[in-house]
Amino acid sequence: MRQTPTRRRFLVAAGAAGATGLAGCGGTNAAGTTTRTAIPGEASLLLNWKPSGLHVPYFVAKENGFYEEEGLTLSSIKSGEGSTFSAKQAGLGNAKFAVSSSDQVLNINSRDLSPQSVGVVMQKSPAVVFSTRETFGGELSNADQLAGKTVGTGPGMVRMLTELLLEEAGVREDVEMVDTGYDTVQQLLSGNVDAAGGVFGDAISAGAQGYTVDSLAVGDTIPSYGHVIATNREWAGSNPDAVRAFLRGTARGAAWAHQRPGEATDILVEANGVLEESHAQQRRKWETMAAEFALSDAVREHGWGWSQAEPWRVIHDALADAGALDGDIDPDAVWTNEYLDTDAESVGSYADMV
């Protein structure tokens, strides 16, 4: 929908001014934007993997000074080595903030460490089942079309969620599941499988190679979260202002980037020059994430980053059934909403801003 000039001015002002209305010691700088008392020390962010369009909000927030305006000095954004690694580093206290996934926060908590999710960035899992019309012989629009087909996936949570989707559709026993390792996209494009389980970025990569791609988002059927912000539980309890500031800054970055996807992708690419050749793919990844994965009924009702119990329990049960946990863990104990400042416009009114 086309926005009115008044609406556009509101969004620009909201992106610049960010969170307001909180108790505390905020002030105003020369540019007229809200500032907060600086939090002693500095923190860094560990990503779950190499920077991509999925990480746009953090680079935007850092470049635009949103973290600083919220009172937090974010010294660096570091590439990660997977969600398991980032959850472990958060649990050990080696990373003040880490991008991880709900399954790995649960997994690492079952292994005597205590990473805690303090905000959900992707309100539904990025897992998708996808195919090309060239391979599938037509449009893939429903999971029950996969009966009698071969579906390839890599290991881990994507495979578990794919199987849950097929079970929900009542066709799991009629589908041949094969392990395609980390070569799922090429296995699909080569015609070795009829469809693939992956993440939406994989489907975008397939489309970038000239194919017509159709995807089924697993999270539309199976309640499940994607990226979450994890930190050490004890550290967060001792540094609540730092956690709240990071979440406010990130929410501001996400709202700003949602309205300016081109500029936001430019910021990402300028900070990570290796992405220049895939600029268009990175922008599409961000636009897809922002439009289809960052919003939910919980966000509309409560605000950006909000957790609800059911997705955590669904993933916990899937992991437990697969024997992937190392011990008993209460899925309700690994997440919290207490650091989300819903009085801050960028958090509480995020859905209205975008």
Short mmCIF file of C-alpha atoms in Angstrom, two decimals:
data_model
loop_
_atom_site.label_atom_id
_atom_site.label_comp_id
_atom_site.label_asym_id
_atom_site.label_seq_id
_atom_site.Cartn_x
_atom_site.Cartn_y
_atom_site.Cartn_z
CA MET A 1 0.00 0.00 0.00
CA ARG A 2 1.32 3.47 -0.91
CA GLN A 3 2.16 5.52 2.15
CA THR A 4 1.04 9.08 2.70
CA PRO A 5 3.64 11.82 3.29
CA THR A 6 2.49 12.01 6.92
CA ARG A 7 3.02 8.25 7.34
CA ARG A 8 6.49 8.47 5.78
CA ARG A 9 7.49 11.35 8.06
CA PHE A 10 6.31 9.35 11.07
CA LEU A 11 8.40 6.35 10.06
CA VAL A 12 11.53 8.42 9.50
CA ALA A 13 11.09 10.11 12.86
CA ALA A 14 10.46 6.78 14.55
CA GLY A 15 13.55 5.25 12.99
CA ALA A 16 15.69 8.17 14.11
CA ALA A 17 14.27 8.74 17.57
CA GLY A 18 13.70 5.08 18.48
CA ALA A 19 12.54 4.03 21.89
CA THR A 20 10.84 6.59 24.09
CA GLY A 21 8.73 6.65 27.21
CA LEU A 22 11.03 4.54 29.38
CA ALA A 23 11.83 5.39 32.94
CA GLY A 24 15.46 6.37 33.17
CA CYS A 25 17.99 8.99 32.29
CA GLY A 26 17.51 9.77 28.63
CA GLY A 27 18.48 13.05 27.00
CA THR A 28 18.52 14.69 23.60
CA ASN A 29 21.56 15.21 21.41
CA ALA A 30 22.27 18.02 18.94
CA ALA A 31 20.39 16.20 16.20
CA GLY A 32 17.28 16.01 18.37
CA THR A 33 17.37 12.23 18.79
CA THR A 34 16.83 10.44 22.07
CA THR A 35 19.99 9.41 23.90
CA ARG A 36 20.48 7.37 27.05
CA THR A 37 23.06 7.22 29.77
CA ALA A 38 25.96 5.13 28.55
CA ILE A 39 26.27 1.62 29.96
CA PRO A 40 29.79 0.98 31.26
CA GLY A 41 32.01 -1.22 29.11
CA GLU A 42 31.25 -2.57 25.67
CA ALA A 43 29.78 -5.68 24.10
CA SER A 44 30.09 -7.57 20.85
CA LEU A 45 27.68 -9.63 18.78
CA LEU A 46 28.51 -13.11 17.53
CA LEU A 47 26.51 -14.12 14.46
CA ASN A 48 25.38 -17.66 13.82
CA TRP A 49 27.21 -17.73 10.49
CA LYS A 50 28.87 -15.48 7.94
CA PRO A 51 27.08 -12.13 7.44
CA SER A 52 24.19 -12.19 4.99
CA GLY A 53 20.87 -10.50 4.33
CA LEU A 54 19.52 -12.29 7.41
CA HIS A 55 21.75 -10.10 9.58
CA VAL A 56 20.80 -6.69 8.16
CA PRO A 57 19.24 -5.25 11.38
CA TYR A 58 22.47 -5.51 13.39
CA PHE A 59 24.66 -3.81 10.78
CA VAL A 60 22.05 -1.08 10.26
CA ALA A 61 21.72 -0.47 13.99
CA LYS A 62 25.48 -0.27 14.45
CA GLU A 63 26.13 1.95 11.42
CA ASN A 64 23.28 4.33 12.24
CA GLY A 65 24.34 4.65 15.88
CA PHE A 66 21.16 3.14 17.29
CA TYR A 67 23.01 1.03 19.85
CA GLU A 68 25.01 4.06 21.01
CA GLU A 69 21.85 6.15 21.30
CA GLU A 70 20.30 3.44 23.44
CA GLY A 71 23.35 3.59 25.71
CA LEU A 72 25.25 0.49 24.57
CA THR A 73 28.66 0.43 22.90
CA LEU A 74 28.65 -2.47 20.43
CA SER A 75 32.32 -2.88 19.59
CA SER A 76 32.02 -5.44 16.79
CA ILE A 77 29.86 -7.88 14.89
CA LYS A 78 31.70 -11.17 14.41
CA SER A 79 31.12 -14.02 11.95
CA GLY A 80 30.02 -17.25 13.58
CA GLU A 81 30.49 -20.96 13.07
CA GLY A 82 26.90 -22.15 13.32
CA SER A 83 24.04 -21.83 15.79
CA THR A 84 25.44 -24.56 18.03
CA PHE A 85 28.72 -22.67 18.41
CA SER A 86 27.04 -19.32 19.06
CA ALA A 87 24.66 -20.78 21.66
CA LYS A 88 27.61 -22.42 23.40
CA GLN A 89 29.64 -19.21 23.41
CA ALA A 90 26.67 -17.34 24.88
CA GLY A 91 26.27 -20.04 27.51
CA LEU A 92 29.95 -19.84 28.41
CA GLY A 93 29.75 -16.08 28.66
CA ASN A 94 32.34 -15.64 25.89
CA ALA A 95 29.82 -13.73 23.75
CA LYS A 96 27.67 -11.10 25.39
CA PHE A 97 25.12 -11.39 22.57
CA ALA A 98 24.81 -14.17 20.00
CA VAL A 99 22.50 -14.99 17.12
CA SER A 100 21.45 -18.61 17.50
CA SER A 101 18.37 -20.78 17.00
CA SER A 102 15.71 -22.10 19.33
CA ASP A 103 16.80 -25.72 18.86
CA GLN A 104 20.40 -24.96 19.76
CA VAL A 105 19.48 -22.87 22.79
CA LEU A 106 17.57 -25.93 24.00
CA ASN A 107 20.38 -28.29 23.01
CA ILE A 108 23.11 -26.36 24.82
CA ASN A 109 20.94 -25.92 27.92
CA SER A 110 20.63 -29.70 28.06
CA ARG A 111 24.45 -29.85 28.27
CA ASP A 112 24.90 -27.92 31.53
CA LEU A 113 25.33 -24.43 30.06
CA SER A 114 22.77 -21.65 30.32
CA PRO A 115 22.28 -19.58 27.18
CA GLN A 116 18.95 -17.80 27.40
CA SER A 117 16.89 -16.44 24.53
CA VAL A 118 16.01 -12.81 25.23
CA GLY A 119 14.38 -11.99 21.89
CA VAL A 120 13.02 -13.79 18.82
CA VAL A 121 14.22 -12.22 15.57
CA MET A 122 12.49 -14.73 13.27
CA GLN A 123 9.00 -15.41 14.51
CA LYS A 124 8.78 -18.57 12.47
CA SER A 125 11.41 -21.04 11.38
CA PRO A 126 13.26 -20.24 8.13
CA ALA A 127 12.79 -23.90 7.13
CA VAL A 128 10.99 -24.46 3.84
CA VAL A 129 10.24 -27.34 1.52
CA PHE A 130 10.82 -26.15 -2.02
CA SER A 131 11.17 -27.25 -5.59
CA THR A 132 11.51 -25.82 -9.07
CA ARG A 133 8.73 -26.16 -11.58
CA GLU A 134 11.25 -27.60 -13.98
CA THR A 135 12.08 -30.43 -11.56
CA PHE A 136 8.66 -30.93 -9.98
CA GLY A 137 6.79 -30.77 -13.26
CA GLY A 138 4.50 -28.00 -12.07
CA GLU A 139 3.74 -25.80 -9.08
CA LEU A 140 4.32 -27.06 -5.55
CA SER A 141 1.54 -25.50 -3.49
CA ASN A 142 0.67 -28.08 -0.85
CA ALA A 143 2.58 -30.66 1.16
CA ASP A 144 0.26 -33.49 0.16
CA GLN A 145 1.63 -33.18 -3.40
CA LEU A 146 4.85 -34.72 -2.09
CA ALA A 147 3.29 -38.17 -1.74
CA GLY A 148 5.24 -40.57 -3.93
CA LYS A 149 8.13 -38.10 -4.28
CA THR A 150 11.73 -38.03 -3.12
CA VAL A 151 12.62 -35.19 -0.74
CA GLY A 152 16.22 -34.40 0.08
CA THR A 153 17.46 -32.50 3.14
CA GLY A 154 20.61 -31.95 5.10
CA PRO A 155 20.91 -33.12 8.71
CA GLY A 156 19.57 -31.57 11.89
CA MET A 157 16.59 -29.39 12.58
CA VAL A 158 15.67 -28.81 8.94
CA ARG A 159 15.18 -32.54 8.47
CA MET A 160 13.14 -32.83 11.68
CA LEU A 161 10.87 -29.95 10.68
CA THR A 162 10.46 -31.32 7.15
CA GLU A 163 9.35 -34.64 8.60
CA LEU A 164 6.94 -32.88 10.98
CA LEU A 165 5.42 -31.04 8.00
CA LEU A 166 5.00 -34.29 6.06
CA GLU A 167 3.47 -36.00 9.10
CA GLU A 168 1.04 -33.11 9.56
CA ALA A 169 0.03 -33.49 5.90
CA GLY A 170 -0.41 -37.25 6.37
CA VAL A 171 2.09 -38.21 3.67
CA ARG A 172 5.28 -39.01 5.61
CA GLU A 173 5.04 -42.75 4.90
CA ASP A 174 4.61 -42.05 1.18
CA VAL A 175 7.72 -39.85 0.85
CA GLU A 176 11.26 -41.11 0.38
CA MET A 177 13.59 -38.97 2.50
CA VAL A 178 17.24 -38.84 1.41
CA ASP A 179 20.25 -37.12 2.93
CA THR A 180 21.66 -34.50 0.56
CA GLY A 181 24.19 -33.18 3.07
CA TYR A 182 25.14 -29.58 2.40
CA ASP A 183 24.55 -29.88 -1.35
CA THR A 184 20.77 -29.80 -1.25
CA VAL A 185 20.21 -27.00 -3.77
CA GLN A 186 22.41 -28.52 -6.45
CA GLN A 187 20.93 -31.97 -5.86
CA LEU A 188 17.51 -30.45 -6.53
CA LEU A 189 18.61 -28.49 -9.59
CA SER A 190 20.27 -31.62 -10.97
CA GLY A 191 17.00 -33.52 -10.66
CA ASN A 192 18.34 -36.03 -8.13
CA VAL A 193 15.44 -35.23 -5.77
CA ASP A 194 11.93 -34.02 -6.52
CA ALA A 195 11.87 -31.47 -3.71
CA ALA A 196 14.16 -30.25 -0.96
CA GLY A 197 14.00 -29.28 2.67
CA GLY A 198 16.16 -26.26 3.45
CA VAL A 199 15.86 -22.65 4.52
CA PHE A 200 14.30 -19.87 2.51
CA GLY A 201 17.73 -18.58 1.55
CA ASP A 202 18.29 -21.87 -0.30
CA ALA A 203 15.13 -21.30 -2.32
CA ILE A 204 16.30 -17.77 -3.14
CA SER A 205 19.67 -19.15 -4.28
CA ALA A 206 17.90 -21.62 -6.58
CA GLY A 207 15.77 -18.84 -8.04
CA ALA A 208 18.86 -16.73 -8.65
CA GLN A 209 20.09 -19.44 -11.02
CA GLY A 210 17.16 -18.87 -13.35
CA TYR A 211 14.64 -21.39 -12.02
CA THR A 212 11.01 -20.84 -11.03
CA VAL A 213 10.86 -21.85 -7.38
CA ASP A 214 7.88 -22.63 -5.17
CA SER A 215 8.22 -22.92 -1.38
CA LEU A 216 6.16 -24.17 1.54
CA ALA A 217 7.12 -22.41 4.77
CA VAL A 218 7.23 -25.04 7.51
CA GLY A 219 6.47 -22.42 10.15
CA ASP A 220 3.05 -21.78 8.60
CA THR A 221 2.04 -25.25 9.80
CA ILE A 222 4.48 -26.16 12.59
CA PRO A 223 4.89 -23.52 15.35
CA SER A 224 8.64 -22.96 15.46
CA TYR A 225 11.10 -20.09 15.79
CA GLY A 226 14.12 -19.18 13.70
CA HIS A 227 16.89 -16.82 14.77
CA VAL A 228 16.90 -15.77 18.42
CA ILE A 229 19.17 -13.50 20.45
CA ALA A 230 20.96 -15.48 23.13
CA THR A 231 23.04 -14.35 26.07
CA ASN A 232 24.33 -15.86 29.28
CA ARG A 233 21.51 -16.06 31.82
CA GLU A 234 23.58 -14.90 34.79
CA TRP A 235 25.24 -12.08 32.85
CA ALA A 236 21.86 -10.83 31.64
CA GLY A 237 20.51 -10.84 35.17
CA SER A 238 23.44 -8.70 36.29
CA ASN A 239 23.35 -6.41 33.24
CA PRO A 240 19.67 -5.92 32.40
CA ASP A 241 20.16 -2.38 31.05
CA ALA A 242 22.69 -3.64 28.50
CA VAL A 243 20.35 -6.39 27.31
CA ARG A 244 17.41 -4.01 27.00
CA ALA A 245 19.55 -1.50 25.11
CA PHE A 246 20.74 -4.13 22.66
CA LEU A 247 17.19 -5.29 21.97
CA ARG A 248 15.90 -1.73 21.52
CA GLY A 249 18.73 -0.93 19.14
CA THR A 250 18.18 -4.10 17.12
CA ALA A 251 14.44 -3.47 16.87
CA ARG A 252 15.17 0.05 15.60
CA GLY A 253 17.56 -1.39 13.04
CA ALA A 254 14.94 -3.87 11.85
CA ALA A 255 12.22 -1.22 11.54
CA TRP A 256 14.53 1.18 9.68
CA ALA A 257 15.70 -1.57 7.32
CA HIS A 258 12.16 -2.78 6.67
CA GLN A 259 11.27 0.61 5.22
CA ARG A 260 14.57 1.08 3.36
CA PRO A 261 15.66 -2.37 2.11
CA GLY A 262 17.97 -0.98 -0.56
CA GLU A 263 19.82 1.37 1.78
CA ALA A 264 19.92 -1.31 4.46
CA THR A 265 21.47 -3.84 2.08
CA ASP A 266 24.01 -1.22 1.03
CA ILE A 267 25.07 -0.88 4.68
CA LEU A 268 25.43 -4.66 4.99
CA VAL A 269 27.50 -4.90 1.81
CA GLU A 270 29.71 -1.93 2.67
CA ALA A 271 30.58 -3.64 5.95
CA ASN A 272 31.15 -6.99 4.22
CA GLY A 273 32.65 -6.36 0.79
CA VAL A 274 32.61 -10.04 -0.18
CA LEU A 275 28.81 -9.73 -0.52
CA GLU A 276 28.99 -7.18 -3.35
CA GLU A 277 28.53 -9.80 -6.07
CA SER A 278 25.43 -11.19 -4.36
CA HIS A 279 23.90 -7.81 -3.47
CA ALA A 280 20.56 -8.62 -5.12
CA GLN A 281 20.30 -11.99 -3.34
CA GLN A 282 21.15 -10.41 0.02
CA ARG A 283 18.45 -7.78 -0.45
CA ARG A 284 15.91 -10.42 -1.33
CA LYS A 285 16.86 -12.46 1.73
CA TRP A 286 16.30 -9.44 3.94
CA GLU A 287 13.03 -8.44 2.26
CA THR A 288 11.72 -11.99 2.59
CA MET A 289 12.74 -12.22 6.22
CA ALA A 290 11.25 -8.82 7.06
CA ALA A 291 7.95 -9.42 5.29
CA GLU A 292 7.33 -13.08 6.05
CA PHE A 293 9.36 -14.09 9.11
CA ALA A 294 9.73 -11.09 11.44
CA LEU A 295 6.04 -10.47 12.09
CA SER A 296 3.51 -12.63 13.94
CA ASP A 297 0.36 -12.27 15.99
CA ALA A 298 2.58 -12.15 19.09
CA VAL A 299 4.54 -9.22 17.67
CA ARG A 300 1.35 -7.40 16.75
CA GLU A 301 -0.07 -7.92 20.22
CA HIS A 302 3.03 -7.56 22.40
CA GLY A 303 5.92 -6.21 20.35
CA TRP A 304 9.09 -7.07 18.48
CA GLY A 305 11.04 -10.09 19.73
CA TRP A 306 8.22 -11.63 21.77
CA SER A 307 8.38 -15.31 22.72
CA GLN A 308 5.46 -17.62 23.31
CA ALA A 309 5.64 -21.05 24.88
CA GLU A 310 4.26 -23.30 22.14
CA PRO A 311 7.06 -22.97 19.54
CA TRP A 312 9.66 -23.73 22.21
CA ARG A 313 7.74 -26.82 23.32
CA VAL A 314 7.28 -28.06 19.75
CA ILE A 315 11.01 -27.86 19.04
CA HIS A 316 11.87 -29.37 22.43
CA ASP A 317 9.62 -32.34 21.77
CA ALA A 318 11.07 -32.86 18.28
CA LEU A 319 14.60 -32.84 19.68
CA ALA A 320 13.67 -35.13 22.58
CA ASP A 321 11.94 -37.62 20.27
CA ALA A 322 15.05 -37.68 18.07
CA GLY A 323 17.32 -38.25 21.09
CA ALA A 324 19.15 -35.00 20.31
CA LEU A 325 19.14 -33.64 23.87
CA ASP A 326 21.74 -34.63 26.44
CA GLY A 327 19.42 -34.42 29.42
CA ASP A 328 16.06 -33.22 30.66
CA ILE A 329 15.36 -29.55 30.06
CA ASP A 330 12.29 -27.44 30.71
CA PRO A 331 11.52 -25.62 27.43
CA ASP A 332 9.85 -22.80 29.35
CA ALA A 333 13.07 -22.09 31.25
CA VAL A 334 15.32 -21.20 28.29
CA TRP A 335 13.60 -18.01 27.17
CA THR A 336 12.30 -14.78 28.65
CA ASN A 337 10.50 -11.62 27.58
CA GLU A 338 11.58 -9.61 30.62
CA TYR A 339 14.22 -7.57 28.76
CA LEU A 340 11.88 -6.42 25.98
CA ASP A 341 10.90 -2.79 26.62
CA THR A 342 7.40 -2.82 25.20
CA ASP A 343 7.00 0.85 26.16
CA ALA A 344 9.71 1.63 23.60
CA GLU A 345 8.14 2.49 20.27
CA SER A 346 10.56 0.38 18.26
CA VAL A 347 9.64 -2.67 20.35
CA GLY A 348 6.03 -2.26 21.43
CA SER A 349 4.82 -0.60 18.22
CA TYR A 350 7.09 -2.43 15.78
CA ALA A 351 4.20 -3.90 13.76
CA ASP A 352 2.69 -0.42 13.30
CA MET A 353 6.04 1.04 12.24
CA VAL A 354 6.55 -1.45 9.43
#
